[in-house]
Tab-separated table of C-alpha atoms and ligand atoms in Angstrom:
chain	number	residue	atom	x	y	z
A	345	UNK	CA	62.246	186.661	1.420
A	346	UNK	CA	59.734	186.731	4.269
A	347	UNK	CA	59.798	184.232	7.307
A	348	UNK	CA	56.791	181.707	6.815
A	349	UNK	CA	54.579	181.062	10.093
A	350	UNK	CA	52.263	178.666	10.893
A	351	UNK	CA	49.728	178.311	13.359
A	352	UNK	CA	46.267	176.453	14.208
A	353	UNK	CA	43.359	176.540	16.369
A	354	UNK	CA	40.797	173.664	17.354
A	355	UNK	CA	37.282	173.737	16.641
A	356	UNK	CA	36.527	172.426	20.235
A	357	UNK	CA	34.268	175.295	21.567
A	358	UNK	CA	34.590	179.318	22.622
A	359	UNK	CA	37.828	181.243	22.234
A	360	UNK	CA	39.088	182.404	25.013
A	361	UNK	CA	41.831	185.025	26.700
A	362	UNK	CA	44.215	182.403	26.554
A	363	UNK	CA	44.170	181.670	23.091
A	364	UNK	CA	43.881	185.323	22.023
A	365	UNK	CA	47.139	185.977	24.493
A	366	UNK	CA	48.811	183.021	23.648
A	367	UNK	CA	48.589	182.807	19.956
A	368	UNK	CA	45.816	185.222	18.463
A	369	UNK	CA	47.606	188.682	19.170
A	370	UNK	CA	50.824	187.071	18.076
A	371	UNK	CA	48.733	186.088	14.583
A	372	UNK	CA	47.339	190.046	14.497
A	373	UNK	CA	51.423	191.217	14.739
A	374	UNK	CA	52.881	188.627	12.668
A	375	UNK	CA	50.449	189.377	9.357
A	376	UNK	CA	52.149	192.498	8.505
A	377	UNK	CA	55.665	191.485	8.233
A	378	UNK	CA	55.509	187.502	7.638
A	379	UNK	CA	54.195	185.474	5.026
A	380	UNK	CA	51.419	183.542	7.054
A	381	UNK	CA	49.365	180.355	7.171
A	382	UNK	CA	46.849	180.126	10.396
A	383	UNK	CA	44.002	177.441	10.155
A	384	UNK	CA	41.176	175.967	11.971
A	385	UNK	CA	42.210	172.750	13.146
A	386	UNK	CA	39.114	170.608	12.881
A	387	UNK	CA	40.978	167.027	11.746
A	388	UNK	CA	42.299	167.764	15.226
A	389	UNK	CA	38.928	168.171	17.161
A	390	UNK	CA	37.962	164.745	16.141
A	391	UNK	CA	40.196	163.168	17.935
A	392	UNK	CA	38.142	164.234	20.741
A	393	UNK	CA	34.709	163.068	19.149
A	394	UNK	CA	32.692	166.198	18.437
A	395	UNK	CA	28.893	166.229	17.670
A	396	UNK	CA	28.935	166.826	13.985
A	397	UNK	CA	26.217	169.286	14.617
A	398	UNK	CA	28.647	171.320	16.102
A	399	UNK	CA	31.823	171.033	14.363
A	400	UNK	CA	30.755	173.422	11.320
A	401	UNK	CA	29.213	176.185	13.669
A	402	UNK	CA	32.624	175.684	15.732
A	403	UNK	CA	34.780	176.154	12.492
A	404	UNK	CA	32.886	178.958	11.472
A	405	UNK	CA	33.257	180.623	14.929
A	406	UNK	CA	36.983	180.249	15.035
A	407	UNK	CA	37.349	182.336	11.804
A	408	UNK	CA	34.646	185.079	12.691
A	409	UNK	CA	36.492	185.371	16.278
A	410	UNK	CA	39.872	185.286	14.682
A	411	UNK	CA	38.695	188.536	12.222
A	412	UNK	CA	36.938	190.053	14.515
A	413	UNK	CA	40.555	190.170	16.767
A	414	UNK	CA	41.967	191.788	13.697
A	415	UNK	CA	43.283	188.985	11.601
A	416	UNK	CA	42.942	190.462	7.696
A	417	UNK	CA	41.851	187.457	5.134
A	418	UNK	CA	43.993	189.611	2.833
A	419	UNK	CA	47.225	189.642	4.141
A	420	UNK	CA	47.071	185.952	5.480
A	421	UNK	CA	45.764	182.802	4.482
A	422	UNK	CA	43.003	181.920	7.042
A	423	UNK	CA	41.570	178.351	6.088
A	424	UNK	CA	40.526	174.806	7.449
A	425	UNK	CA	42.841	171.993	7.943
A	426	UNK	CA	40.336	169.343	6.106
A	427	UNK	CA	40.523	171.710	3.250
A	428	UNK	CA	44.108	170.937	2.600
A	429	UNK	CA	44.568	167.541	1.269
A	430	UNK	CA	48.286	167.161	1.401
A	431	UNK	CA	47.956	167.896	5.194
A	432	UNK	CA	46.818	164.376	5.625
A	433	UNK	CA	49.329	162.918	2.698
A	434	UNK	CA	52.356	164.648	4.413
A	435	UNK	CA	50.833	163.216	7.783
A	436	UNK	CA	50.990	159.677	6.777
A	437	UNK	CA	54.497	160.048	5.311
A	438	UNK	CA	55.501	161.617	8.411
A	439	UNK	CA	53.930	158.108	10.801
A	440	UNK	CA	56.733	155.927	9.242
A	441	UNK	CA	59.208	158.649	11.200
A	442	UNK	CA	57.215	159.099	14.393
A	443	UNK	CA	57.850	156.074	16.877
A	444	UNK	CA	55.130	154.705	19.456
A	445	UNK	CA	57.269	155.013	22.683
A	446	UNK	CA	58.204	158.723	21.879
A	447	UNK	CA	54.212	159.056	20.622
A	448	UNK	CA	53.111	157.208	24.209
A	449	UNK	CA	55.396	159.567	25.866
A	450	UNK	CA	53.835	162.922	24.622
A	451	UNK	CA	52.175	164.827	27.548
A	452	UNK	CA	48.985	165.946	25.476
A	453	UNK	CA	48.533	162.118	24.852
A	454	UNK	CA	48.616	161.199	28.661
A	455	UNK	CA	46.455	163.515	29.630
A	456	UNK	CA	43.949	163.333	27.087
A	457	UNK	CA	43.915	159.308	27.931
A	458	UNK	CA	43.528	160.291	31.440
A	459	UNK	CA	40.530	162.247	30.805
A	460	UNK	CA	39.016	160.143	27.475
A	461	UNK	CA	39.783	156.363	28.585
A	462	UNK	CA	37.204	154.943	26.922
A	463	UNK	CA	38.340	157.053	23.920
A	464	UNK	CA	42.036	156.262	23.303
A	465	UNK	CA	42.002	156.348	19.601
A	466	UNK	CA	45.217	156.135	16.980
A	467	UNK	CA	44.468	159.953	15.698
A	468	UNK	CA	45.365	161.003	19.573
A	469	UNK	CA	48.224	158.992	19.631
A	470	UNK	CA	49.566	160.272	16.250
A	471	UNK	CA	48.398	163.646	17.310
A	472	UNK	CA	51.935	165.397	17.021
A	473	UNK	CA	52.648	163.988	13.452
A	474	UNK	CA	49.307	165.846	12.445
A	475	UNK	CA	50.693	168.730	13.693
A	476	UNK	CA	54.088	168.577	12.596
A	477	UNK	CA	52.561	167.831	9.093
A	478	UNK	CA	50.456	171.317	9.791
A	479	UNK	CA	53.521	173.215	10.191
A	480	UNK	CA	56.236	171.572	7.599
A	481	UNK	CA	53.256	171.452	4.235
A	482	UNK	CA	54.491	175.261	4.165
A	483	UNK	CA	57.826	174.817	5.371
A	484	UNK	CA	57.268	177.409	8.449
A	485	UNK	CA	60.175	178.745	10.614
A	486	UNK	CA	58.158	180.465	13.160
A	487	UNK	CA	54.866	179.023	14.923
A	488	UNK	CA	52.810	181.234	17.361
A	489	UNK	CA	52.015	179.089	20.030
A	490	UNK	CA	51.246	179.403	23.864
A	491	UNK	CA	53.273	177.468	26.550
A	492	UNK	CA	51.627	174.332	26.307
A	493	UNK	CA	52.598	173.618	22.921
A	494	UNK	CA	56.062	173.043	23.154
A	495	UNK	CA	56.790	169.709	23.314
A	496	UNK	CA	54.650	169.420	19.865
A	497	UNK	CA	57.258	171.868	18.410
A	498	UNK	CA	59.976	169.813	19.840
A	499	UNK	CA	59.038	166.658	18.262
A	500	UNK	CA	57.807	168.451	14.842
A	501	UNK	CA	61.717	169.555	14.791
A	502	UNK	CA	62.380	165.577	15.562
A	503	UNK	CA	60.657	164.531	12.639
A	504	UNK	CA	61.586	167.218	10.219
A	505	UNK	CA	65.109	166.065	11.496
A	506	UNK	CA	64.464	162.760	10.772
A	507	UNK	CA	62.972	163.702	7.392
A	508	UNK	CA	65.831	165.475	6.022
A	509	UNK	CA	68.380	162.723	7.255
A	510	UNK	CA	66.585	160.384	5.350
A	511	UNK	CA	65.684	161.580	2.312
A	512	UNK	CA	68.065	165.214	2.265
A	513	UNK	CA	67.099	168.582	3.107
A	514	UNK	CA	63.562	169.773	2.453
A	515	UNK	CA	62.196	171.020	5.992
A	516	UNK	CA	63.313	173.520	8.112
A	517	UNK	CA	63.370	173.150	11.842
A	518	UNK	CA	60.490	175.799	13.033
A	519	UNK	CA	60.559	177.179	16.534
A	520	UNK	CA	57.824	178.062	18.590
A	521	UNK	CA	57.122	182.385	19.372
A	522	UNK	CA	55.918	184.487	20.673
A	523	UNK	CA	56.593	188.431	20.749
A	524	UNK	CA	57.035	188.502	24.494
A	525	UNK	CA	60.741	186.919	25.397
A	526	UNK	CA	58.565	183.752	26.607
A	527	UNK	CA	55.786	181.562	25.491
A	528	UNK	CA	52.555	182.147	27.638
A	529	UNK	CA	50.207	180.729	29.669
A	530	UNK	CA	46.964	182.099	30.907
A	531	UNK	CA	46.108	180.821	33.751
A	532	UNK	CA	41.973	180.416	35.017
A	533	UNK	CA	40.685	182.901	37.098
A	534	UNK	CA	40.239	179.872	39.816
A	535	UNK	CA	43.845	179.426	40.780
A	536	UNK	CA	43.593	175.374	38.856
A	537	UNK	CA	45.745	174.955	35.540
A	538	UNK	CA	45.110	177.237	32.347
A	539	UNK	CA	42.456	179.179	30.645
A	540	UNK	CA	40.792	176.625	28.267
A	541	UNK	CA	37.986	175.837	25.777
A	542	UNK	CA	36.306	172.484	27.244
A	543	UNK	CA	38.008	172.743	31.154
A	544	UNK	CA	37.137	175.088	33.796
A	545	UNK	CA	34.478	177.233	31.699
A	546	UNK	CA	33.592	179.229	35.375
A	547	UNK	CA	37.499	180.261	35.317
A	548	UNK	CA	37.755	181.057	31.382
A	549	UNK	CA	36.730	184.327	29.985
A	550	UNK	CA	35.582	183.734	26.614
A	551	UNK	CA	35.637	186.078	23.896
A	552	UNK	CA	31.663	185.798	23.891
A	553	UNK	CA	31.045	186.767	27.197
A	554	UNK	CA	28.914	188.861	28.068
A	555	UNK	CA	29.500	192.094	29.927
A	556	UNK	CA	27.960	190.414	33.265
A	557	UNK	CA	29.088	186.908	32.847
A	558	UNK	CA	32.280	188.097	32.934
A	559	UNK	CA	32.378	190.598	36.007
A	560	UNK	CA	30.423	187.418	37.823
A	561	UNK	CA	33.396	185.178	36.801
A	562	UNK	CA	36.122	187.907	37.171
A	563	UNK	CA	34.381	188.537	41.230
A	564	UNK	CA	34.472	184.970	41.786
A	565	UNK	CA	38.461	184.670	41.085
A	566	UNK	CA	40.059	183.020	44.381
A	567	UNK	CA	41.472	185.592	46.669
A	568	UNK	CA	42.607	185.713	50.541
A	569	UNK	CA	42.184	188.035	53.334
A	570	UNK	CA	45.974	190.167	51.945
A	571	UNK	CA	49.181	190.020	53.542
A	572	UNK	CA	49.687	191.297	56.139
A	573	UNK	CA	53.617	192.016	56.329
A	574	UNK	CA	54.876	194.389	53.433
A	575	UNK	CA	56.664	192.878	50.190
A	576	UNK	CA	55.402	189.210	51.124
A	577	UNK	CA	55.810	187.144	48.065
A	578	UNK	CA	52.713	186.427	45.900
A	579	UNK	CA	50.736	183.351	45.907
A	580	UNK	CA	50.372	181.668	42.826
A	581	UNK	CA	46.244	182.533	42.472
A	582	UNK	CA	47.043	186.368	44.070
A	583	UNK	CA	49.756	186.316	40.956
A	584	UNK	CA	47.645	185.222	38.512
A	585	UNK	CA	44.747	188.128	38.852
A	586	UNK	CA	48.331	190.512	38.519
A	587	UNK	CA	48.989	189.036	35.503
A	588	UNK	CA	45.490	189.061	33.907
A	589	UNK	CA	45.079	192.903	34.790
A	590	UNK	CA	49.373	193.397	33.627
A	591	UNK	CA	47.238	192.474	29.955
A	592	UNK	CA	44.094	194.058	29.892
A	593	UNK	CA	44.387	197.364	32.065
A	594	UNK	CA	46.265	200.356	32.352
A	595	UNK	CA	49.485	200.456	33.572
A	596	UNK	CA	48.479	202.923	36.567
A	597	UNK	CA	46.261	200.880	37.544
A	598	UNK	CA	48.571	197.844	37.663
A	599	UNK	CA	50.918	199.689	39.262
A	600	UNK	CA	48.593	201.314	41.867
A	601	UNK	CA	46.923	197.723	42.697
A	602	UNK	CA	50.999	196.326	43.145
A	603	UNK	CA	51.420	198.882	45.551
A	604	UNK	CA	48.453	198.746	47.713
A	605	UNK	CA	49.334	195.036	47.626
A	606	UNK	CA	52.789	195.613	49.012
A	607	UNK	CA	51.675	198.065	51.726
A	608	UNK	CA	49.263	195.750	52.904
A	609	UNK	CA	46.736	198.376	51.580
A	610	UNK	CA	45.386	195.931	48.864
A	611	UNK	CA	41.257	195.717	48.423
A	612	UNK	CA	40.850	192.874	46.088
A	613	UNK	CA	37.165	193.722	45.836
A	614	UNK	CA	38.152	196.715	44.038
A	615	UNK	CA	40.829	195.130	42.402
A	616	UNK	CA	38.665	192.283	40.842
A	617	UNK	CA	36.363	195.124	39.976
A	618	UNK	CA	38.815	196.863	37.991
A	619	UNK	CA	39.904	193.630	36.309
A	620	UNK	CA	36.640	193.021	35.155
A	621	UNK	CA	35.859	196.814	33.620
A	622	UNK	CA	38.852	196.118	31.840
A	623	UNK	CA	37.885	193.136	30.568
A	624	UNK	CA	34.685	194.117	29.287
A	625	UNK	CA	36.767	197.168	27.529
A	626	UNK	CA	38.388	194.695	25.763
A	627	UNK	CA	36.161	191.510	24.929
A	628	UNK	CA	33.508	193.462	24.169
A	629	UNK	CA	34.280	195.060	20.731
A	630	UNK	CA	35.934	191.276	19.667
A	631	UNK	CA	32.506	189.843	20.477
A	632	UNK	CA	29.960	192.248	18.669
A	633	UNK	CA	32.005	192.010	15.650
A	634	UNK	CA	32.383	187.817	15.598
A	635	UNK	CA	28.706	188.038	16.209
A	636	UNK	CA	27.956	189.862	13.376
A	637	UNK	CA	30.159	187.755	11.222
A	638	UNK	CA	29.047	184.252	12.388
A	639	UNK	CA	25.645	185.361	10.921
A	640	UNK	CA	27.004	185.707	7.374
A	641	UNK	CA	27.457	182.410	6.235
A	642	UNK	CA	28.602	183.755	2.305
A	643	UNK	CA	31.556	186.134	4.060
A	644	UNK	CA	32.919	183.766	5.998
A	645	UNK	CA	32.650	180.832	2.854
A	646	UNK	CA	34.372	182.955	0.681
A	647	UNK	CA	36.947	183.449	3.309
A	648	UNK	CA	37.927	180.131	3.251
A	649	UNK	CA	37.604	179.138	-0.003
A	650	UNK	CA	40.214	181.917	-0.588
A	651	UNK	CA	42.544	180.565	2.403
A	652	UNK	CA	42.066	177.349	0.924
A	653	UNK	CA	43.813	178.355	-2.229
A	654	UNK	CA	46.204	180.116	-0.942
A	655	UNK	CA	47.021	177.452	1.395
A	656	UNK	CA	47.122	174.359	-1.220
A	657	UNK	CA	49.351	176.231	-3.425
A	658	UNK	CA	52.107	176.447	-1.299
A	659	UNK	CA	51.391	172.806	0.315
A	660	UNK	CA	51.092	170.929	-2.885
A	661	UNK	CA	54.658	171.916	-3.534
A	662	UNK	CA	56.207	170.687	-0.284
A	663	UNK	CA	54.136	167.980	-0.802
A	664	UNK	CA	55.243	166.906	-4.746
A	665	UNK	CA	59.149	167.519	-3.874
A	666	UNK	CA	58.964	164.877	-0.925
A	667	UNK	CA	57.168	162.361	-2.965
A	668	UNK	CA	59.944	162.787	-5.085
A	669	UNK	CA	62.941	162.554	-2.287
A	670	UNK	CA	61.427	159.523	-1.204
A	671	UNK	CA	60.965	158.043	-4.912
A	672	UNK	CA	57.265	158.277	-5.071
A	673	UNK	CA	57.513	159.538	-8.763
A	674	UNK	CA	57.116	156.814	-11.485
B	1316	ADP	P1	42.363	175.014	24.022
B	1316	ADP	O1	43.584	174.480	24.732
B	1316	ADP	O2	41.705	176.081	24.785
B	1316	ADP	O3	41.435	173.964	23.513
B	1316	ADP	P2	43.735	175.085	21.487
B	1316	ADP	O4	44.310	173.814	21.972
B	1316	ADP	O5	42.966	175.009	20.229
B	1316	ADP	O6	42.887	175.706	22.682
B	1316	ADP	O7	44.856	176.189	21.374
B	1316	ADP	C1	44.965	177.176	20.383
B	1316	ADP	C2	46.120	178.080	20.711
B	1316	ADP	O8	45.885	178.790	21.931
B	1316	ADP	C3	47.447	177.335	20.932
B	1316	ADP	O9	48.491	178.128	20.398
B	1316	ADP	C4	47.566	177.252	22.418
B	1316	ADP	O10	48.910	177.170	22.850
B	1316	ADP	C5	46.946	178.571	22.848
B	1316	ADP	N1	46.399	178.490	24.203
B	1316	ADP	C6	45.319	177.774	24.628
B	1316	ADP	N2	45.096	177.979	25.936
B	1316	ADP	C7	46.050	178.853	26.362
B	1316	ADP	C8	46.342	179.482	27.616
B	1316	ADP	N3	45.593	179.287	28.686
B	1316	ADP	N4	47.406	180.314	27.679
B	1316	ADP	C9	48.166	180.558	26.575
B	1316	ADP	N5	47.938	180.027	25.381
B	1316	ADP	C10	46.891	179.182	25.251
B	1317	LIG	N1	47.811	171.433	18.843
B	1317	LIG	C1	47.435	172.809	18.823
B	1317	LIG	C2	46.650	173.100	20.117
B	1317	LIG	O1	46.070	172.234	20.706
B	1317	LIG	C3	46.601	173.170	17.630
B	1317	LIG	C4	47.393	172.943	16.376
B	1317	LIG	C5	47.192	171.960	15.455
B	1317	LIG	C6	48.516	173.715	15.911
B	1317	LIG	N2	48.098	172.069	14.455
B	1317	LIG	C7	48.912	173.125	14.690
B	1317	LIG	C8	49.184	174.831	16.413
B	1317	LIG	C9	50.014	173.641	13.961
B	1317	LIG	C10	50.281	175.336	15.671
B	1317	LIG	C11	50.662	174.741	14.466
B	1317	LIG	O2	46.629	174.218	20.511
């Protein structure tokens, strides 16, 4: 029997090259030889408020930029969160196993009521039961994630844990991946924190970009004057514009660009410019084709209507046998 994997996006805004690094091309890999569930995860952008103008658009994006990066509606089912009813049943079952000081403790949550204080609401705090319900509805084992989702994995093993202790074995405990040896993280072209949807949109290349937005953003990347004694270790923002061309450009190049860097020959005006032709050779295509998609409404309905089924098929069976474990069958 094929593995099961899980994953889900936000509808908070543009995709970007972290999300296609950190989970996307995982998603693209993962479709031919698992039996996959990936969803837009728009119960999970409310928690941040969004203009309900924007949240459909924003759902709709996420699936044409997920297709257009060569996701296949066939061989996966591709579907919104809201459309899956037992998400939220599972959710609430899984509350009564998910304590406030381990919820209060979560790193997502502290941040987000760093940056939202006026805006602390109960759906951020329970944030990581959502999630875990996400993942266990199809019972996943594997869960394409970037970096910064590991804790949520952690405590989604907590509570299936927890589950299974209580009412006997029904979950198991799903592990974050990636194809790589190591979860990643992308980090923004300025040098500050990761690649992201709402943060640092001057550092973020989004899939959208345009050809000359992004060789402005890629030439604006923070660089220095070069070492100037061979083999001198890299500085974290120097490392970073390595990494980003490691993933988008040729390996001569890379390696040419390492060299020069550890002769002291290293021109990051050229460098940058390279980065950003290779960018371009690789956003563009994903962009034309979510374009074209966003602007047919019927295709990307029928998408998830199809997902949809899929999806609840599979979820209303977790969902009936832990009514049962628990007793909730009269
Ligand atoms: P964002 O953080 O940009 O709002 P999401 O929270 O919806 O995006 O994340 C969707 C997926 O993309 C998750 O698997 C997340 O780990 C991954 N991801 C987001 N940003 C990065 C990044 N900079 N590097 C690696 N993976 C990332
Ligand atoms: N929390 C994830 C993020 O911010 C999105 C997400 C919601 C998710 N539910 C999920 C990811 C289930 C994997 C599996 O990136």
């Amino acid at each position: 029997m094929k593995e099961i994997v899980v994953s889900g996006i936000r509808s908070t805004g543009y995709l970007h090259l972290g999300n296609y690094f950190g989970a996307i091309q995982n998603y693209v890999k993962m479709q031919e030889d698992f039996n996959c569930y990936f969803f837009v995860a728009d119960y999970h952008a409310l928690t941040t408020h969004p203009d309900p103008k924007e949240l459909k658009p924003n759902v709709y994006r996420v699936i044409a930029e997920n297709v257009a990066s060569g996701l296949d509606p066939n061989k996966v089912a591709l579907y919104a969160q809201s459309d899956i009813p037992e998400i939220p049943e599972l959710y609430l079952m899984l509350n009564m196993l998910a304590y406030k000081g381990e919820l209060e403790k979560t790193a997502s949550f502290k941040d987000k009521a760093r940056s939202q204080p006026d805006n602390i609401n109960a759906g951020l705090l329970t944030y990581p039961s959502l999630m875990a319900a996400d993942i266990l509805i199809h019972k996943a084992h594997k869960v394409p994630v970037g970096k910064d989702q590991e804790q949520h994995l952690e405590m989604t093993r907590n509570f299936a844990g927890r589950f299974n202790h209580r009412y006997g074995d029904l979950f198991p405990e799903p592990t974050a991946f990636n194809f790589g040896e190591q979860l990643v993280k992308i980090p923004s072209l300025d040098g500050k924190g990761k690649m992201s949807k709402s943060e640092n949109e001057n550092a973020t290349i989004y899939l959208a970009d345009e050809d000359d937005k992004i060789r402005k953003k890629v030439m604006k990347a923070k660089t220095d004057g070069g070492p100037t004694e061979a083999n001198t270790p890299m500085p974290d923002y120097i490392e970073n514009i390595f990494m980003l061309m490691k993933l988008v450009s040729s390996e001569e190049h890379y390696n040419q660009f390492l060299n020069n860097y550890n002769n002291c020959e290293i021109r990051y005006g050229d460098m940058k410019k390279q980065l950003a032709e290779d960018m371009i050779k690789f956003v563009s295509p994903i962009r034309e084709k979510a374009v074209a998609m966003q602007n047919d409404i019927p295709l990307l309905q029928k998408i998830l209507a199809e997902g949809k089924d899929k999806a609840r098929e599979s979820a209303s069976k977790t969902l009936s046998d832990a009514r049962k474990m628990i007793g909730i069958n009269y």
